[in-house]
Amino acid sequence: MSSCNDDNVKYSFVFKNTNKDGGDLDTIVFLLLSMFDALAVVILMFKIFRQSLREHKYIIALLCAFSSCSSYLFRVVLDLSPVLDMVAQIMIFLLFNRFLLKVKVFYSWVMVAAGFGVFVALQMPVYYVATLFGVSESVAGSTGGAGVETIQILTDSAALIIGVIFKLFNLGFAFIVIPPHDFDIREKFFSGTNRLIIVSTFSLAVIITAALYITIHFNVVMFIYPLVLLALIILYYLSSRRDREDDD
């Protein structure tokens, strides 16, 4: 079985089939699954903060398509590091939120960090279970295969289910106003609970990036998983506190 340090390991914030030799079909599969990955992150970050998907469906479709094509460029054409791909995807989501959805930078960052954080928290157990069945080394550790695509599909499905649950039971946080935001209104983003939220979201971003790096090089994904959960729990607590402050 191949080592997880093998150069063929292609793991990003999602597992992706990066087989360059499979022809047009593999390219289409990559682009489609990457679009669903992006949509899964969008669903999470929108529903966690009670935002409307329907009102922004065209911008969301554009975001998913752009995210998919850029990921193909980074991962397949340029063969860049999965870590760089993840950073690029986060920046793409931030820019779309800020300039197309008109979300203030602070709130855009919180939404994106939460969306990616929960997505990674969903994918890690899926990957771990796959390793128990030998998928990670024989299939997911290669440049393509059904195992990689299965991990993507299961993670995306879990994100969709969570989004539906949040919608049905009216769950989530309400402190982020529905965009477009009024940029003339000044808010104190670097004091009180907001400052703590900034610290927690940056910590979450560092942790999920570290999780990616460690998984690529050491294949000890579940050792860092508790840190991802801890960061999400802290963000949940701070978001709940921010909601209560807005209600007072």
Coordinates of C-alpha atoms in Angstrom, one line a residue:
M1 CA 0.0 0.0 0.0
S2 CA 1.2 3.5 -0.8
S3 CA 2.4 5.9 1.9
C4 CA 0.4 9.0 2.7
N5 CA 3.6 11.0 2.1
D6 CA 3.4 9.9 -1.6
D7 CA 3.3 12.7 -4.1
N8 CA 0.1 11.3 -5.5
V9 CA -1.9 12.2 -2.3
K10 CA -4.3 14.9 -3.4
Y11 CA -6.2 16.1 -0.3
S12 CA -7.5 19.6 0.1
F13 CA -10.3 21.0 2.3
V14 CA -12.1 18.3 0.3
F15 CA -10.9 15.2 -1.2
K16 CA -10.8 15.7 -5.0
N17 CA -10.2 13.5 -7.9
T18 CA -7.2 15.1 -9.6
N19 CA -6.4 12.4 -12.2
K20 CA -4.9 14.1 -15.2
D21 CA -5.0 11.0 -17.4
G22 CA -8.7 10.2 -17.2
G23 CA -9.7 12.5 -20.0
D24 CA -12.8 14.7 -20.4
L25 CA -15.0 12.5 -18.1
D26 CA -12.7 12.9 -15.1
T27 CA -12.5 16.6 -15.7
I28 CA -16.3 16.9 -15.8
V29 CA -16.6 14.8 -12.6
F30 CA -14.0 17.0 -10.9
L31 CA -15.7 20.2 -11.8
L32 CA -19.2 18.9 -10.8
L33 CA -18.1 17.5 -7.5
S34 CA -16.1 20.7 -6.7
M35 CA -19.2 22.7 -7.4
F36 CA -21.1 20.6 -5.0
D37 CA -18.3 21.0 -2.4
A38 CA -18.6 24.8 -2.8
L39 CA -22.4 24.6 -2.5
A40 CA -22.1 22.5 0.6
V41 CA -19.9 25.2 2.3
V42 CA -22.4 27.9 1.1
I43 CA -25.3 26.0 2.6
L44 CA -23.5 25.7 5.9
M45 CA -22.4 29.3 6.2
F46 CA -25.8 30.6 5.1
K47 CA -28.0 28.4 7.3
I48 CA -25.8 28.7 10.4
F49 CA -26.4 32.5 10.2
R50 CA -30.0 32.4 8.9
Q51 CA -29.3 33.8 5.5
S52 CA -31.5 33.3 2.5
L53 CA -30.2 31.0 -0.2
R54 CA -33.0 31.6 -2.7
E55 CA -32.5 35.4 -2.7
H56 CA -28.9 35.0 -3.8
K57 CA -29.2 31.9 -6.0
Y58 CA -27.5 33.4 -9.0
I59 CA -24.6 34.8 -7.1
I60 CA -24.2 31.4 -5.3
A61 CA -24.3 29.6 -8.7
L62 CA -21.5 31.9 -9.9
L63 CA -19.5 31.4 -6.8
C64 CA -19.7 27.6 -7.0
A65 CA -18.7 27.7 -10.7
F66 CA -15.8 30.0 -10.1
S67 CA -14.7 28.0 -7.1
S68 CA -14.8 24.8 -9.0
C69 CA -12.8 26.2 -12.0
S70 CA -10.2 27.9 -9.9
S71 CA -9.7 24.7 -7.9
Y72 CA -9.2 22.8 -11.1
L73 CA -6.6 25.4 -12.2
F74 CA -4.8 25.2 -8.9
R75 CA -4.9 21.5 -8.3
V76 CA -4.8 19.9 -11.7
V77 CA -3.3 22.4 -14.2
L78 CA -0.8 24.1 -11.9
D79 CA -0.5 21.1 -9.5
L80 CA -0.2 23.5 -6.5
S81 CA -0.3 22.4 -2.9
P82 CA -3.7 21.6 -1.4
V83 CA -3.0 24.1 1.4
L84 CA -2.7 26.9 -1.2
D85 CA -5.9 25.7 -2.8
M86 CA -7.7 26.0 0.5
V87 CA -6.4 29.4 1.2
A88 CA -7.4 30.5 -2.3
Q89 CA -10.9 29.1 -1.8
I90 CA -11.3 31.0 1.4
M91 CA -10.3 34.2 -0.2
I92 CA -12.7 33.6 -3.1
F93 CA -15.6 33.1 -0.7
L94 CA -14.6 36.3 1.2
L95 CA -14.4 38.4 -2.0
F96 CA -17.8 37.1 -3.2
N97 CA -19.4 37.8 0.1
R98 CA -17.9 41.3 0.3
F99 CA -18.3 42.6 -3.3
L100 CA -21.3 40.6 -4.7
L101 CA -23.4 39.9 -1.6
K102 CA -22.4 43.2 0.0
V103 CA -21.6 41.7 3.4
K104 CA -19.3 43.6 5.7
V105 CA -15.8 42.1 6.0
F106 CA -16.1 41.1 9.6
Y107 CA -19.4 39.2 9.1
S108 CA -18.1 37.8 5.8
W109 CA -15.1 36.4 7.6
V110 CA -17.2 34.9 10.4
M111 CA -19.6 33.2 7.9
V112 CA -16.7 31.8 5.7
A113 CA -14.7 30.5 8.7
A114 CA -17.8 28.8 10.2
G115 CA -18.8 27.3 6.9
F116 CA -15.4 25.9 6.1
G117 CA -14.9 24.8 9.8
V118 CA -18.1 22.8 9.9
F119 CA -17.4 21.3 6.5
V120 CA -14.0 20.1 7.6
A121 CA -15.6 18.8 10.9
L122 CA -18.0 16.7 8.8
Q123 CA -15.4 15.5 6.4
M124 CA -12.8 14.3 8.9
P125 CA -15.0 11.5 10.4
V126 CA -15.9 10.4 6.8
Y127 CA -12.2 10.2 5.9
Y128 CA -11.5 8.4 9.1
V129 CA -14.2 5.8 8.5
A130 CA -12.8 5.4 5.0
T131 CA -9.4 4.6 6.4
L132 CA -10.9 1.8 8.5
F133 CA -12.1 0.2 5.2
G134 CA -8.7 0.7 3.6
V135 CA -9.9 3.5 1.3
S136 CA -7.5 6.1 2.3
E137 CA -4.3 4.3 1.2
S138 CA -5.7 2.3 -1.7
V139 CA -8.0 4.8 -3.2
A140 CA -8.4 8.1 -1.5
G141 CA -4.6 8.4 -1.4
S142 CA -4.4 8.1 -5.1
T143 CA -5.0 10.7 -7.8
G144 CA -8.5 9.5 -8.4
G145 CA -11.1 6.8 -7.8
A146 CA -14.5 6.0 -6.4
G147 CA -13.2 6.3 -2.8
V148 CA -12.3 10.0 -3.3
E149 CA -15.6 10.7 -4.9
T150 CA -17.5 8.8 -2.2
I151 CA -15.9 10.9 0.5
Q152 CA -16.9 14.1 -1.3
I153 CA -20.5 12.9 -1.9
L154 CA -21.0 11.8 1.7
T155 CA -19.6 15.1 3.1
D156 CA -21.8 17.2 0.8
S157 CA -24.8 15.1 1.6
A158 CA -24.2 15.6 5.4
A159 CA -23.9 19.4 4.8
L160 CA -27.2 19.4 2.9
I161 CA -28.9 17.5 5.7
I162 CA -27.6 19.9 8.3
G163 CA -28.8 22.8 6.2
V164 CA -32.3 21.3 5.9
I165 CA -32.4 20.7 9.7
F166 CA -31.4 24.3 10.4
K167 CA -34.1 25.5 8.0
L168 CA -36.9 23.2 9.4
F169 CA -36.2 24.0 13.0
N170 CA -35.3 27.6 12.5
L171 CA -31.9 27.1 14.0
G172 CA -28.8 29.3 13.7
F173 CA -27.6 32.7 14.7
A174 CA -29.3 36.0 13.8
F175 CA -26.7 38.7 14.6
I176 CA -25.6 39.0 10.9
V177 CA -28.1 41.2 9.2
I178 CA -29.4 40.0 5.8
P179 CA -27.3 41.7 3.0
P180 CA -26.8 44.1 1.4
H181 CA -25.2 45.8 4.4
D182 CA -25.1 49.5 5.0
F183 CA -21.4 50.3 5.0
D184 CA -22.0 53.8 6.3
I185 CA -23.0 52.4 9.6
R186 CA -19.9 52.0 11.8
E187 CA -19.7 49.1 14.2
K188 CA -17.1 48.2 16.9
F189 CA -15.7 45.0 15.5
F190 CA -12.6 45.0 17.6
S191 CA -14.1 45.2 21.1
G192 CA -16.1 42.9 23.4
T193 CA -17.6 39.7 21.9
N194 CA -16.7 40.7 18.4
R195 CA -13.0 40.7 19.2
L196 CA -13.3 37.3 20.7
I197 CA -15.2 36.1 17.6
I198 CA -12.3 37.4 15.5
V199 CA -9.8 35.5 17.6
S200 CA -11.8 32.3 17.5
T201 CA -12.4 32.3 13.8
F202 CA -8.7 33.0 13.0
S203 CA -7.8 30.2 15.4
L204 CA -10.3 27.9 13.5
A205 CA -8.8 28.8 10.2
V206 CA -5.3 28.0 11.5
I207 CA -6.5 24.7 12.9
I208 CA -8.2 23.5 9.8
T209 CA -5.2 24.5 7.7
A210 CA -3.0 22.6 10.1
A211 CA -5.4 19.7 9.9
L212 CA -5.0 19.6 6.2
Y213 CA -1.2 19.8 6.4
I214 CA -0.9 17.1 9.0
T215 CA -3.3 14.8 7.2
I216 CA -1.3 15.1 4.0
H217 CA 2.1 14.4 5.6
F218 CA 1.3 12.3 8.7
N219 CA -2.1 10.8 8.2
V220 CA -3.2 11.4 11.8
V221 CA -6.4 13.2 11.0
M222 CA -8.3 12.2 14.1
F223 CA -5.6 13.5 16.5
I224 CA -6.3 17.1 15.4
Y225 CA -10.1 16.6 15.1
P226 CA -10.7 17.5 18.8
L227 CA -9.1 20.9 18.2
V228 CA -11.4 21.5 15.3
L229 CA -14.4 20.6 17.4
L230 CA -13.1 22.8 20.3
A231 CA -12.7 25.8 18.0
L232 CA -16.3 25.3 16.7
I233 CA -17.7 25.0 20.2
I234 CA -16.0 28.2 21.2
L235 CA -17.4 30.0 18.1
Y236 CA -20.8 28.6 18.9
Y237 CA -20.7 30.0 22.4
L238 CA -19.5 33.4 21.2
S239 CA -22.1 33.5 18.5
S240 CA -24.8 32.7 21.0
R241 CA -23.5 35.4 23.3
R242 CA -23.5 37.9 20.4
D243 CA -27.1 37.0 19.7
R244 CA -28.1 37.6 23.3
E245 CA -26.3 40.9 23.3
D246 CA -28.3 42.0 20.3
D247 CA -31.5 41.0 22.0
D248 CA -30.8 43.1 25.1

